[in-house]
mmCIF file of C-alpha atoms in Angstrom:
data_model
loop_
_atom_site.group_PDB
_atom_site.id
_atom_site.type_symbol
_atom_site.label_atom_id
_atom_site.label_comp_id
_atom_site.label_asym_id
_atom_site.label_seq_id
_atom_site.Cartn_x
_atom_site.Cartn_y
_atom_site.Cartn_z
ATOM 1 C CA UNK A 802 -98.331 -25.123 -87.410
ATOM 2 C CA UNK A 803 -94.419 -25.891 -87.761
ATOM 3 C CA UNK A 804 -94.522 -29.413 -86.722
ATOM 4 C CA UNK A 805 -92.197 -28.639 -83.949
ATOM 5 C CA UNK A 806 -94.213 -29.840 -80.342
ATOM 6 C CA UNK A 807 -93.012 -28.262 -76.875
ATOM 7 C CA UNK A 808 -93.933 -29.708 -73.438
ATOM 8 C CA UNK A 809 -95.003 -28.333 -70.878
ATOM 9 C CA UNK A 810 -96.971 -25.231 -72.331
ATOM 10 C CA UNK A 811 -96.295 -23.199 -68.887
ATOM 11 C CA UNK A 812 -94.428 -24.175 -66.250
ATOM 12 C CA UNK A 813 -94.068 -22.908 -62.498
ATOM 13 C CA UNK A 814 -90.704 -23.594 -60.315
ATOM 14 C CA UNK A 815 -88.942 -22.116 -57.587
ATOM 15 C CA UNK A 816 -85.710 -20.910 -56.903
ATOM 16 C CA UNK A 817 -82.713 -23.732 -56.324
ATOM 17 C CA UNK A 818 -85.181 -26.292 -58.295
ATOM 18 C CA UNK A 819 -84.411 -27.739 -61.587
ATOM 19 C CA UNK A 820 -86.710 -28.262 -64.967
ATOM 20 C CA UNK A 821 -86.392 -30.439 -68.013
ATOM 21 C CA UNK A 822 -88.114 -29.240 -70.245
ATOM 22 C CA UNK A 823 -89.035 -31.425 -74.179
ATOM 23 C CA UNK A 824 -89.001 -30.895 -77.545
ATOM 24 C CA UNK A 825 -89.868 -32.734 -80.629
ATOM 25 C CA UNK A 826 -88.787 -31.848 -84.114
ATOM 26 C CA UNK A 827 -90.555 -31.703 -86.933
ATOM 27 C CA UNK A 828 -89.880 -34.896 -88.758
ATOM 28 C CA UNK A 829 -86.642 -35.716 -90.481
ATOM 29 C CA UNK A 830 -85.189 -32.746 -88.685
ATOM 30 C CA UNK A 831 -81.731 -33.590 -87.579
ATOM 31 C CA UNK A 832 -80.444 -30.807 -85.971
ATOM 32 C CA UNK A 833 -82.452 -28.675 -82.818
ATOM 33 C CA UNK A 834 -81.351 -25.327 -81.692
ATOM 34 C CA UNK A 835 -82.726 -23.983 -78.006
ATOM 35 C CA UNK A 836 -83.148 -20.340 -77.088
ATOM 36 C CA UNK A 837 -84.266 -18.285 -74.335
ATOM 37 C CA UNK A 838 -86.144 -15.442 -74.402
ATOM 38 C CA UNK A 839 -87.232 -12.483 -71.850
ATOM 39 C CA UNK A 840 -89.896 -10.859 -72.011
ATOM 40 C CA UNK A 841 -90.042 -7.971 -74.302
ATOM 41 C CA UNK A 842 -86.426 -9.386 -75.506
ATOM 42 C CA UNK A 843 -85.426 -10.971 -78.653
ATOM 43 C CA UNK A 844 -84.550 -14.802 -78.467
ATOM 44 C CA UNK A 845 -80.718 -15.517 -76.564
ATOM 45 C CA UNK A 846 -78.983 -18.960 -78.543
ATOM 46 C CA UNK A 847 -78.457 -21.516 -75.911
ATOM 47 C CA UNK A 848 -77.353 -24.479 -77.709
ATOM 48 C CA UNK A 849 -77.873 -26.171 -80.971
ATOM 49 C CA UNK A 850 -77.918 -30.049 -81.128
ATOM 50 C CA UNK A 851 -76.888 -32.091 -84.678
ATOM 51 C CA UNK A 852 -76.903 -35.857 -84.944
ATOM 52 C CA UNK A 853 -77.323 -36.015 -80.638
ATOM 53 C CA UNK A 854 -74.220 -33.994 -80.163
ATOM 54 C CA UNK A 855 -74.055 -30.392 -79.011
ATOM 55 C CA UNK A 856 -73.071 -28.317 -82.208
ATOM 56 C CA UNK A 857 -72.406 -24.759 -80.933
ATOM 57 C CA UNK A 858 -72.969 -23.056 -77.264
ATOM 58 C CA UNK A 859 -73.834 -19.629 -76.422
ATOM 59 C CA UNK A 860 -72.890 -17.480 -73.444
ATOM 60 C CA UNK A 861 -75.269 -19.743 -70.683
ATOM 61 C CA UNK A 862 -73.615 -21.159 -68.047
ATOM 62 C CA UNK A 863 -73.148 -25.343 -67.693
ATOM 63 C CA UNK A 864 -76.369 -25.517 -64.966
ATOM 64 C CA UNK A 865 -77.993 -25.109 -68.809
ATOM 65 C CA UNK A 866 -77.628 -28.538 -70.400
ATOM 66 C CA UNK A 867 -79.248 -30.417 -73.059
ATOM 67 C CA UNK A 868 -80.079 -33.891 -74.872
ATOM 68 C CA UNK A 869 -80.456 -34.890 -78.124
ATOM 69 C CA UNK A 870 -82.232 -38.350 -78.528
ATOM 70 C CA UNK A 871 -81.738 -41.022 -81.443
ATOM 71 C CA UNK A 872 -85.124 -40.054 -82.951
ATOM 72 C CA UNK A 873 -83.770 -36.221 -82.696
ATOM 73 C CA UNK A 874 -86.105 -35.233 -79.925
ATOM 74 C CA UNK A 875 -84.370 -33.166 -77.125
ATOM 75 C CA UNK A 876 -84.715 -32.131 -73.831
ATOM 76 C CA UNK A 877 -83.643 -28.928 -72.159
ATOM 77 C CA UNK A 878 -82.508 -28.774 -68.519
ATOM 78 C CA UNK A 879 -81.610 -26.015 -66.241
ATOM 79 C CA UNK A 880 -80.000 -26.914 -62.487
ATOM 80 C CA UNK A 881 -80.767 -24.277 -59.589
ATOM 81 C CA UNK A 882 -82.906 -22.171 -60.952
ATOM 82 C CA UNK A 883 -82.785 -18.365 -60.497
ATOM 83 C CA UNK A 884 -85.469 -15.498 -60.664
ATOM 84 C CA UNK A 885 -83.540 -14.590 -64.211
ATOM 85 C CA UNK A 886 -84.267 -17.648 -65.842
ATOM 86 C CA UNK A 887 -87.764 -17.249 -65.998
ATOM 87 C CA UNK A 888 -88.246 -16.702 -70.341
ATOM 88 C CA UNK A 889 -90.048 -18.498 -73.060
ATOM 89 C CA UNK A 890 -88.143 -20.941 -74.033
ATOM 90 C CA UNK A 891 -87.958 -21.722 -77.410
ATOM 91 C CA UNK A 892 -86.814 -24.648 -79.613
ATOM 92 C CA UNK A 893 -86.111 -24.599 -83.229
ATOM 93 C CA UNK A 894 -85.397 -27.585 -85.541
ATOM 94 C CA UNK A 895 -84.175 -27.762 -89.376
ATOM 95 C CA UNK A 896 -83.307 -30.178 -91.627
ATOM 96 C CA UNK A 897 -79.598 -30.054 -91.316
ATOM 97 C CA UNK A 898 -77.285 -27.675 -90.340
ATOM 98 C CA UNK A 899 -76.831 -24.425 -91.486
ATOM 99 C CA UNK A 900 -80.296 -24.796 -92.892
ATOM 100 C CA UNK A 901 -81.612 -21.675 -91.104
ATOM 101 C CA UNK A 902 -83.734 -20.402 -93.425
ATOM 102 C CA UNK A 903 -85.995 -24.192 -92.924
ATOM 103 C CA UNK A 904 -85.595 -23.576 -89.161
ATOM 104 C CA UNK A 905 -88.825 -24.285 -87.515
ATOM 105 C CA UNK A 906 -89.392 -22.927 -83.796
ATOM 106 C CA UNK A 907 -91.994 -24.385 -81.399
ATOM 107 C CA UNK A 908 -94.425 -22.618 -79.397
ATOM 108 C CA UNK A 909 -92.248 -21.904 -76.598
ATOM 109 C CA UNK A 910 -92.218 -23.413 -72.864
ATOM 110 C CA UNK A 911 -93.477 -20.123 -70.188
ATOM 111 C CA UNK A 912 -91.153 -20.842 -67.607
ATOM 112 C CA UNK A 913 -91.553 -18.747 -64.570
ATOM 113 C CA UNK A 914 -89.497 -18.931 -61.450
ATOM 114 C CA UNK A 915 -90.562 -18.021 -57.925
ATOM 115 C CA UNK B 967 -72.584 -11.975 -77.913
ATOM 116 C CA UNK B 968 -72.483 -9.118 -80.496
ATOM 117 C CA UNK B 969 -75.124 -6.387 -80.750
ATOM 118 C CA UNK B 970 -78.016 -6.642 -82.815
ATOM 119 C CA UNK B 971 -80.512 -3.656 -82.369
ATOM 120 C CA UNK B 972 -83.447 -2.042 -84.114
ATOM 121 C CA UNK B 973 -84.275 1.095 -84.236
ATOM 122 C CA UNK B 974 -87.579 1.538 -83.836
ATOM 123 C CA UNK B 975 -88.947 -0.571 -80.775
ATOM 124 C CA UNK B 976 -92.820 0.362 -82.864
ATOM 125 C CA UNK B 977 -94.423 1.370 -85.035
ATOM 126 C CA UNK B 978 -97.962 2.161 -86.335
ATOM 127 C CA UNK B 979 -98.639 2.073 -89.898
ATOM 128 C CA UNK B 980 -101.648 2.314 -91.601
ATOM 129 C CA UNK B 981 -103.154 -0.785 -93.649
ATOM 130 C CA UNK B 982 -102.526 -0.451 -97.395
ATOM 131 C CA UNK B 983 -99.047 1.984 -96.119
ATOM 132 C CA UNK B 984 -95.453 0.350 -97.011
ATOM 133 C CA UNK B 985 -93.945 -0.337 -93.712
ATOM 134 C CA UNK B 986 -90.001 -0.075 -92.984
ATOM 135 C CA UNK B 987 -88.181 -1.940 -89.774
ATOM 136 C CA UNK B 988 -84.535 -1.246 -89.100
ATOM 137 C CA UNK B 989 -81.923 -3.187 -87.822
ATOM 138 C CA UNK B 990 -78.575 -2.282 -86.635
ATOM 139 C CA UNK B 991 -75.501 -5.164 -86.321
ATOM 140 C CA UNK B 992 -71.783 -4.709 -85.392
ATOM 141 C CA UNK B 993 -70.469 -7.866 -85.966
ATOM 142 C CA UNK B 994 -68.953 -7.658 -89.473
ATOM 143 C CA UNK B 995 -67.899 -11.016 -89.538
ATOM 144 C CA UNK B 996 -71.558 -11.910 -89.867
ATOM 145 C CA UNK B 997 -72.750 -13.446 -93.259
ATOM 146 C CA UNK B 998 -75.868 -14.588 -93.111
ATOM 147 C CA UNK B 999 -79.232 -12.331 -91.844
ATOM 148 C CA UNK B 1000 -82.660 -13.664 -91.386
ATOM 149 C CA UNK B 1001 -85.792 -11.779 -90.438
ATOM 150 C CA UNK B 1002 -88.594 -13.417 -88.195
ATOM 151 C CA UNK B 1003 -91.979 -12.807 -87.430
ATOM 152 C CA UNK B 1004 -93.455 -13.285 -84.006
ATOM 153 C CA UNK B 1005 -97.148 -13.625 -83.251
ATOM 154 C CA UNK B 1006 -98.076 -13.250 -79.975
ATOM 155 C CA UNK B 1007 -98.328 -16.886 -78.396
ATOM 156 C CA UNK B 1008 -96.298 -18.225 -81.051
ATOM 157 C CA UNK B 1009 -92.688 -18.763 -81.966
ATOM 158 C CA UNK B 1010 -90.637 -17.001 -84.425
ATOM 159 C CA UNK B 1011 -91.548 -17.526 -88.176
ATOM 160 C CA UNK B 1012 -89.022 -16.960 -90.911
ATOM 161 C CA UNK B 1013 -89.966 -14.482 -93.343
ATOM 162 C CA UNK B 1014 -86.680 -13.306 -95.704
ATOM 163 C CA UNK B 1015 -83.260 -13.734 -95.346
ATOM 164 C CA UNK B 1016 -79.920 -12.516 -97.101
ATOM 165 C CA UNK B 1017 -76.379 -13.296 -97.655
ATOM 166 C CA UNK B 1018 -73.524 -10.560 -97.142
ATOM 167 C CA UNK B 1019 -72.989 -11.038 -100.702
ATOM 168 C CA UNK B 1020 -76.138 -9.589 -101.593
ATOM 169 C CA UNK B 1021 -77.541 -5.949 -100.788
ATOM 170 C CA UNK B 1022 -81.069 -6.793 -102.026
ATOM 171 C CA UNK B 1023 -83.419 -9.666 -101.979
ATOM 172 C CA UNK B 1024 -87.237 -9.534 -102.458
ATOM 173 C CA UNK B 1025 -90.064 -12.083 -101.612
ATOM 174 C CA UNK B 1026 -93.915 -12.118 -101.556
ATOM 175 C CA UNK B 1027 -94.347 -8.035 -100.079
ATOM 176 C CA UNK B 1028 -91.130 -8.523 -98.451
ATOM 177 C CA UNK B 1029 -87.577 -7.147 -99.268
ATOM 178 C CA UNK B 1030 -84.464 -6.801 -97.183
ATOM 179 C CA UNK B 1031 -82.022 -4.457 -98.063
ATOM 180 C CA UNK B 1032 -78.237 -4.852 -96.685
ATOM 181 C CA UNK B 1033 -75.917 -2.165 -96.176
ATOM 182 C CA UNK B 1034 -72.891 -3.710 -94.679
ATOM 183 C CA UNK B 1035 -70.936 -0.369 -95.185
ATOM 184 C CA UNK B 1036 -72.900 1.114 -92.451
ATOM 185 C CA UNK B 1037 -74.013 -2.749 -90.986
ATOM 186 C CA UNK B 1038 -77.622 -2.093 -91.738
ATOM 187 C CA UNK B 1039 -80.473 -4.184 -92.277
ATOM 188 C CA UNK B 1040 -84.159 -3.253 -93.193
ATOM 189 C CA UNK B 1041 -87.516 -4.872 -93.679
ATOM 190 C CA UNK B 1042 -89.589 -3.290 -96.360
ATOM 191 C CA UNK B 1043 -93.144 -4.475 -96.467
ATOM 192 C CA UNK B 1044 -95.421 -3.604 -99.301
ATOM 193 C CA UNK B 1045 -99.160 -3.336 -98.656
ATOM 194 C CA UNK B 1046 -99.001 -3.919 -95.055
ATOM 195 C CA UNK B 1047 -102.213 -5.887 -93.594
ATOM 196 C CA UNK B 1048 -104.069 -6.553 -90.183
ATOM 197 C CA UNK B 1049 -102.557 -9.917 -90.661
ATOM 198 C CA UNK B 1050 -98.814 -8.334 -90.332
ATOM 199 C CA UNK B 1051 -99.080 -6.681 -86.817
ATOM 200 C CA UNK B 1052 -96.723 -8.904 -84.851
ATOM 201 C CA UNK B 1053 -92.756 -8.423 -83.480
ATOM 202 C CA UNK B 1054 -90.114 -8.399 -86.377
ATOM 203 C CA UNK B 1055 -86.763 -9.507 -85.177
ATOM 204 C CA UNK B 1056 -83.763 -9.406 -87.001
ATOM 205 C CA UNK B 1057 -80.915 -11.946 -86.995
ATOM 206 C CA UNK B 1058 -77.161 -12.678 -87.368
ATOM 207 C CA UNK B 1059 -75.430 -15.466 -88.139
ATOM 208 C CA UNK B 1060 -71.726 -15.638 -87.875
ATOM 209 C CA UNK B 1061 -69.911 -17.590 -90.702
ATOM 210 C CA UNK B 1062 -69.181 -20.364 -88.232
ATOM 211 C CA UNK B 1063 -72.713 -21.435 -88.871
ATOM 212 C CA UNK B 1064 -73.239 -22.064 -85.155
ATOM 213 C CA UNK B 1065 -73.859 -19.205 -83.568
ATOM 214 C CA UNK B 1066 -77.374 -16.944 -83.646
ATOM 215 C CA UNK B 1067 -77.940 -13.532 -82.868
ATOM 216 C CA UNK B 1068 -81.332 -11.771 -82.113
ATOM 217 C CA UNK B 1069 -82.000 -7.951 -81.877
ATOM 218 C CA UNK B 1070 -84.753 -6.803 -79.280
ATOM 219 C CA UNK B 1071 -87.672 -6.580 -82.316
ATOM 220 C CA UNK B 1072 -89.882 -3.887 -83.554
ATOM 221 C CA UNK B 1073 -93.414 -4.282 -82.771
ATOM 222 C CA UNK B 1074 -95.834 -3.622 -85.975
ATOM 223 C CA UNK B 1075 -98.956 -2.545 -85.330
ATOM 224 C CA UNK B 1076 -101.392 -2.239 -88.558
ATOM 225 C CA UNK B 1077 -104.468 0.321 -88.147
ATOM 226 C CA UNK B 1078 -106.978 -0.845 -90.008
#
């Protein structure tokens, strides 16, 4: 095990809802990364988080948006919901930045969208 | 974001065989490259990774070889077990450190 926790396991939502979805890092792990991926796809970078602040976006639109707490857990949330977004999504935490060979993923959040 | 694609979406090798996964990139401004293993129920699980500065780095049965002439990446493993079936992704990273990029994966199935 990695030491990095996701809640919920699966998760079922319909369209036009919204999800939060958690993460906790493994610990000392200052900086958490978020992707989402498709089934039968390889992992698409959301957003990384370093020191509560986001670090770096990738090509998601603003209904995705993220936390980053003091104790470096995070939360991922996603605003009307479409079919699309159903994925795994994954978080990822490492030590610092740029430390991606110590990056750490979770065991994903099944989100699937109705 | 910039393309990041294998090759071969499987492959079947059998155990005790050397296995090869390819990787295609196009970004050259890339610098960094990590492969990742992905277990079925799991997230992804860093194996190897490489700068651009390098065209050859070996681990524990693993090497990657670089080729940023013709932007290639590969994933040699030696001895390949039961225990490596799985999805082997390839990644970029571009040198603003910020930024990730997955290919689709090759799916390795070992026959015992």
């Amino acid at each position: 095990e990695t030491g990095v926790t996701q809640s919920p396991t699966h998760l079922i939502k319909t369209r036009g809802q919204q999800v939060t979805l958690r993460c906790s890092s493994q610990s000392g792990h200052n900086t958490v990364s978020w992707y989402q991926q498709a089934l039968g796809q390889g992992p698409q970078f959301i957003f990384q988080y370093y020191r509560e602040e986001e670090n770096g976006r990738g090509n998601f639109p603003p209904r995705f948006s993220g936390l980053q707490f003091p104790n470096y857990s995070s939360e991922l949330n996603v605003n009307a919901l479409e079919l699309d977004d159903s994925a795994l999504y994954l978080c990822a935490s490492s030590l610092d930045l740029e430390k991606y060979n110590e990056q750490f993923f979770g065991p994903g959040t099944r989100l699937t969208v109705l | 974001g910039e393309s990041v694609g294998l090759h071969l979406p499987t492959l079947s090798v059998q155990e005790g065989d050397n296995s090869i996964i390819n990787c295609a990139y196009s970004n050259s401004a890339s610098d960094y490259f990590i492969w990742y293993k992905q277990e079925s129920g799991k997230g992804p699980q860093f194996i190897i990774d490489i700068r651009s500065n390098m065209d050859k780095r070996q681990g524990q049965r693993v090497t990657v070889l670089l080729n940023k002439t013709v932007k290639h990446l590969s994933l040699q493993i030696a001895a390949t077990q039961p225990g490596d079936s799985a999805v082997y992704f390839c990644a970029e990273i571009e040198n603003t450190g910020n930024q990730f990029y997955f290919g689709t994966g090759t799916s390795l199935t070992v026959i015992p």
